[in-house]
PDB file of C-alpha atoms in Angstrom:
ATOM      1  CA  MET P 189      -2.223 207.674 208.691  1.00 42.00           C
ATOM      2  CA  SER P 190      -2.846 206.527 212.201  1.00 45.00           C
ATOM      3  CA  ILE P 191      -5.061 203.702 213.370  1.00 47.00           C
ATOM      4  CA  ARG P 192      -7.481 206.287 214.763  1.00 47.00           C
ATOM      5  CA  SER P 193      -8.425 207.400 211.276  1.00 45.00           C
ATOM      6  CA  PHE P 194      -9.548 203.841 210.476  1.00 41.00           C
ATOM      7  CA  ILE P 195     -11.786 203.460 213.560  1.00 44.00           C
ATOM      8  CA  PRO P 196     -14.875 205.062 211.941  1.00 42.00           C
ATOM      9  CA  PHE P 197     -14.421 202.783 208.919  1.00 41.00           C
ATOM     10  CA  ILE P 198     -14.154 199.720 211.168  1.00 41.00           C
ATOM     11  CA  ILE P 199     -17.298 200.709 213.069  1.00 41.00           C
ATOM     12  CA  VAL P 200     -19.254 201.226 209.833  1.00 41.00           C
ATOM     13  CA  ALA P 201     -17.989 197.934 208.382  1.00 40.00           C
ATOM     14  CA  SER P 202     -18.896 196.063 211.567  1.00 40.00           C
ATOM     15  CA  ALA P 203     -22.366 197.579 211.581  1.00 39.00           C
ATOM     16  CA  SER P 204     -22.800 196.596 207.938  1.00 40.00           C
ATOM     17  CA  PHE P 205     -21.903 192.978 208.654  1.00 39.00           C
ATOM     18  CA  ALA P 206     -24.208 192.934 211.669  1.00 41.00           C
ATOM     19  CA  GLY P 207     -26.968 194.259 209.424  1.00 40.00           C
ATOM     20  CA  LEU P 208     -26.366 191.433 206.971  1.00 39.00           C
ATOM     21  CA  ASN P 209     -27.011 188.870 209.685  1.00 39.00           C
ATOM     22  CA  GLY P 210     -30.298 190.564 210.546  1.00 39.00           C
ATOM     23  CA  ALA P 211     -31.270 190.720 206.880  1.00 40.00           C
ATOM     24  CA  GLN P 212     -30.500 187.054 206.404  1.00 47.00           C
ATOM     25  CA  ALA P 213     -33.051 186.222 209.082  1.00 49.00           C
ATOM     26  CA  GLN P 214     -35.841 187.853 207.043  1.00 66.00           C
ATOM     27  CA  PRO P 215     -36.216 185.819 203.806  1.00 92.00           C
ATOM     28  CA  CYS P 216     -39.308 183.992 205.087  1.00 95.00           C
ATOM     29  CA  ALA P 217     -41.228 187.253 205.406  1.00 95.00           C
ATOM     30  CA  THR P 218     -39.945 188.618 202.104  1.00 96.00           C
ATOM     31  CA  ASN P 219     -40.743 185.344 200.291  1.00 97.00           C
ATOM     32  CA  PHE P 220     -44.348 185.431 201.534  1.00 97.00           C
ATOM     33  CA  THR P 221     -47.117 185.558 198.919  1.00 97.00           C
ATOM     34  CA  SER P 222     -50.855 185.031 198.866  1.00 96.00           C
ATOM     35  CA  SER P 223     -53.179 184.126 196.033  1.00 96.00           C
ATOM     36  CA  GLY P 224     -56.921 183.893 195.704  1.00 94.00           C
ATOM     37  CA  VAL P 225     -59.898 186.204 196.061  1.00 91.00           C
ATOM     38  CA  PRO P 226     -61.090 186.748 199.644  1.00 85.00           C
ATOM     39  CA  MET P 227     -64.549 185.325 200.320  1.00 85.00           C
ATOM     40  CA  VAL P 228     -64.859 184.142 196.671  1.00 91.00           C
ATOM     41  CA  SER P 229     -62.151 181.512 196.206  1.00 93.00           C
ATOM     42  CA  GLN P 230     -59.726 179.683 198.423  1.00 94.00           C
ATOM     43  CA  ILE P 231     -56.759 181.758 199.581  1.00 95.00           C
ATOM     44  CA  THR P 232     -53.326 180.185 199.720  1.00 96.00           C
ATOM     45  CA  TYR P 233     -50.598 181.840 201.743  1.00 97.00           C
ATOM     46  CA  LYS P 234     -47.087 180.626 200.904  1.00 98.00           C
ATOM     47  CA  THR P 235     -43.511 181.231 201.855  1.00 98.00           C
ATOM     48  CA  TRP P 236     -40.212 179.417 201.723  1.00 97.00           C
ATOM     49  CA  GLU P 237     -36.830 179.377 203.384  1.00 96.00           C
ATOM     50  CA  LEU P 238     -33.427 177.786 202.881  1.00 95.00           C
ATOM     51  CA  THR P 239     -31.475 176.046 205.617  1.00 95.00           C
ATOM     52  CA  ARG P 240     -28.198 174.183 205.763  1.00 94.00           C
ATOM     53  CA  LYS P 241     -29.834 171.352 207.717  1.00 94.00           C
ATOM     54  CA  SER P 242     -30.961 168.126 206.081  1.00 94.00           C
ATOM     55  CA  PRO P 243     -34.650 167.393 205.410  1.00 94.00           C
ATOM     56  CA  ALA P 244     -34.488 164.622 208.040  1.00 93.00           C
ATOM     57  CA  ALA P 245     -33.332 167.155 210.652  1.00 95.00           C
ATOM     58  CA  VAL P 246     -35.857 169.818 209.625  1.00 96.00           C
ATOM     59  CA  LEU P 247     -39.082 167.763 209.657  1.00 96.00           C
ATOM     60  CA  PRO P 248     -39.197 166.986 213.403  1.00 96.00           C
ATOM     61  CA  ILE P 249     -38.376 170.590 214.330  1.00 96.00           C
ATOM     62  CA  ILE P 250     -41.209 171.996 212.237  1.00 97.00           C
ATOM     63  CA  THR P 251     -43.605 169.245 213.365  1.00 97.00           C
ATOM     64  CA  ARG P 252     -42.951 170.170 217.017  1.00 96.00           C
ATOM     65  CA  ALA P 253     -43.502 173.873 216.242  1.00 96.00           C
ATOM     66  CA  ILE P 254     -46.870 173.108 214.621  1.00 96.00           C
ATOM     67  CA  GLN P 255     -47.870 170.892 217.572  1.00 96.00           C
ATOM     68  CA  ALA P 256     -46.838 173.598 220.048  1.00 95.00           C
ATOM     69  CA  ASP P 257     -49.078 176.095 218.255  1.00 92.00           C
ATOM     70  CA  GLY P 258     -52.070 174.084 219.474  1.00 91.00           C
ATOM     71  CA  ASP P 259     -54.424 175.132 216.662  1.00 91.00           C
ATOM     72  CA  PHE P 260     -53.694 172.222 214.330  1.00 94.00           C
ATOM     73  CA  MET P 261     -54.843 168.621 214.453  1.00 93.00           C
ATOM     74  CA  ASP P 262     -54.192 165.511 212.413  1.00 95.00           C
ATOM     75  CA  ILE P 263     -50.519 166.499 212.030  1.00 97.00           C
ATOM     76  CA  ARG P 264     -48.757 163.982 209.814  1.00 97.00           C
ATOM     77  CA  ALA P 265     -45.065 163.956 208.976  1.00 96.00           C
ATOM     78  CA  ASP P 266     -43.872 161.721 206.154  1.00 96.00           C
ATOM     79  CA  LYS P 267     -40.101 161.332 206.196  1.00 94.00           C
ATOM     80  CA  ALA P 268     -40.056 159.441 202.888  1.00 94.00           C
ATOM     81  CA  SER P 269     -41.667 162.294 200.948  1.00 96.00           C
ATOM     82  CA  GLY P 270     -40.291 165.077 203.177  1.00 96.00           C
ATOM     83  CA  THR P 271     -43.735 166.526 203.921  1.00 97.00           C
ATOM     84  CA  ILE P 272     -45.889 167.567 206.839  1.00 98.00           C
ATOM     85  CA  THR P 273     -49.651 168.056 206.597  1.00 98.00           C
ATOM     86  CA  ALA P 274     -52.000 169.422 209.233  1.00 97.00           C
ATOM     87  CA  VAL P 275     -55.603 170.560 209.523  1.00 96.00           C
ATOM     88  CA  GLN P 276     -57.030 173.537 211.369  1.00 93.00           C
ATOM     89  CA  GLU P 277     -60.748 173.838 212.139  1.00 84.00           C
ATOM     90  CA  VAL P 278     -61.379 176.902 214.250  1.00 73.00           C
ATOM     91  CA  THR P 279     -64.418 178.382 212.527  1.00 65.00           C
ATOM     92  CA  GLY P 280     -66.916 175.717 213.570  1.00 71.00           C
ATOM     93  CA  SER P 281     -68.007 175.396 209.948  1.00 71.00           C
ATOM     94  CA  GLY P 282     -66.572 171.915 209.450  1.00 78.00           C
ATOM     95  CA  ARG P 283     -64.507 173.285 206.565  1.00 82.00           C
ATOM     96  CA  PRO P 284     -60.857 172.719 207.439  1.00 91.00           C
ATOM     97  CA  GLN P 285     -57.949 174.978 206.673  1.00 93.00           C
ATOM     98  CA  LEU P 286     -54.930 173.074 205.398  1.00 96.00           C
ATOM     99  CA  LEU P 287     -51.239 173.454 206.201  1.00 97.00           C
ATOM    100  CA  LYS P 288     -48.616 171.742 204.078  1.00 98.00           C
ATOM    101  CA  VAL P 289     -44.852 171.778 204.482  1.00 98.00           C
ATOM    102  CA  THR P 290     -42.558 170.369 201.805  1.00 97.00           C
ATOM    103  CA  THR P 291     -38.808 169.905 202.129  1.00 97.00           C
ATOM    104  CA  ARG P 292     -36.486 169.416 199.181  1.00 96.00           C
ATOM    105  CA  LYS P 293     -32.794 168.652 199.267  1.00 95.00           C
ATOM    106  CA  GLN P 294     -30.676 171.365 197.653  1.00 93.00           C
ATOM    107  CA  PRO P 295     -26.932 171.387 196.890  1.00 93.00           C
ATOM    108  CA  THR P 296     -26.253 173.513 199.977  1.00 90.00           C
ATOM    109  CA  GLY P 297     -28.972 172.216 202.323  1.00 92.00           C
ATOM    110  CA  THR P 298     -32.766 172.123 202.237  1.00 95.00           C
ATOM    111  CA  ARG P 299     -35.487 174.295 200.782  1.00 96.00           C
ATOM    112  CA  ILE P 300     -38.586 174.410 202.972  1.00 97.00           C
ATOM    113  CA  ASP P 301     -41.880 175.457 201.374  1.00 98.00           C
ATOM    114  CA  ILE P 302     -44.910 176.045 203.566  1.00 98.00           C
ATOM    115  CA  ALA P 303     -48.481 176.786 202.444  1.00 98.00           C
ATOM    116  CA  PHE P 304     -51.642 177.528 204.403  1.00 97.00           C
ATOM    117  CA  THR P 305     -54.941 177.342 202.515  1.00 96.00           C
ATOM    118  CA  VAL P 306     -58.307 178.650 203.682  1.00 93.00           C
ATOM    119  CA  GLN P 307     -61.563 177.619 202.028  1.00 91.00           C
ATOM    120  CA  PRO P 308     -63.778 179.900 199.935  1.00 90.00           C
ATOM    121  CA  GLY P 309     -65.805 182.137 202.210  1.00 85.00           C
ATOM    122  CA  GLN P 310     -63.146 182.064 204.929  1.00 85.00           C
ATOM    123  CA  MET P 311     -60.472 184.625 205.676  1.00 83.00           C
ATOM    124  CA  ALA P 312     -57.304 184.795 207.731  1.00 88.00           C
ATOM    125  CA  PRO P 313     -55.418 188.005 208.529  1.00 92.00           C
ATOM    126  CA  GLU P 314     -52.398 188.051 206.216  1.00 94.00           C
ATOM    127  CA  ALA P 315     -50.009 189.523 208.797  1.00 95.00           C
ATOM    128  CA  ALA P 316     -50.935 186.851 211.346  1.00 95.00           C
ATOM    129  CA  VAL P 317     -50.518 184.049 208.795  1.00 96.00           C
ATOM    130  CA  ARG P 318     -47.126 185.423 207.693  1.00 97.00           C
ATOM    131  CA  LYS P 319     -45.926 185.548 211.293  1.00 96.00           C
ATOM    132  CA  ALA P 320     -47.185 182.047 212.085  1.00 95.00           C
ATOM    133  CA  LEU P 321     -45.644 180.463 208.987  1.00 97.00           C
ATOM    134  CA  CYS P 322     -42.308 182.158 209.602  1.00 97.00           C
ATOM    135  CA  ASP P 323     -42.432 181.135 213.279  1.00 95.00           C
ATOM    136  CA  PHE P 324     -42.922 177.502 212.227  1.00 96.00           C
ATOM    137  CA  LEU P 325     -39.839 177.730 210.007  1.00 96.00           C
ATOM    138  CA  SER P 326     -37.606 179.753 212.330  1.00 94.00           C
ATOM    139  CA  GLY P 327     -36.538 176.829 214.503  1.00 88.00           C
ATOM    140  CA  ALA P 328     -35.430 174.847 211.479  1.00 90.00           C
ATOM    141  CA  LEU P 329     -32.923 177.442 210.352  1.00 87.00           C
TER     142      LEU P 329
END
């Protein structure tokens, strides 16, 4: 057998490994869930991601991403507990929407959980929330 007969195999194998890297960048979106009844109860949108970085390295990155978004106020990062909390009030109702990020040390890095909660009677488009939450986490990976 010549090396030429292995070229298609090498191309397919390379494409498969390239696909793995793209797939690894998607867990945030695939981990996304929502719970609650629209307009009746609060709705909580959640997702999580794993990173090799430490919680101390992750918190400032996510805090800056939330600040850059511009829609959140009262952003508080607590290094001791590994959390970030923020409030969004865009409806004019005086009923805030809450964002909470929690980091937990894992054997191979950090697990980052993020949740966005809207009050009963309020709604947020699920696709937009998923994108925003994953955008907040993307810089920390």
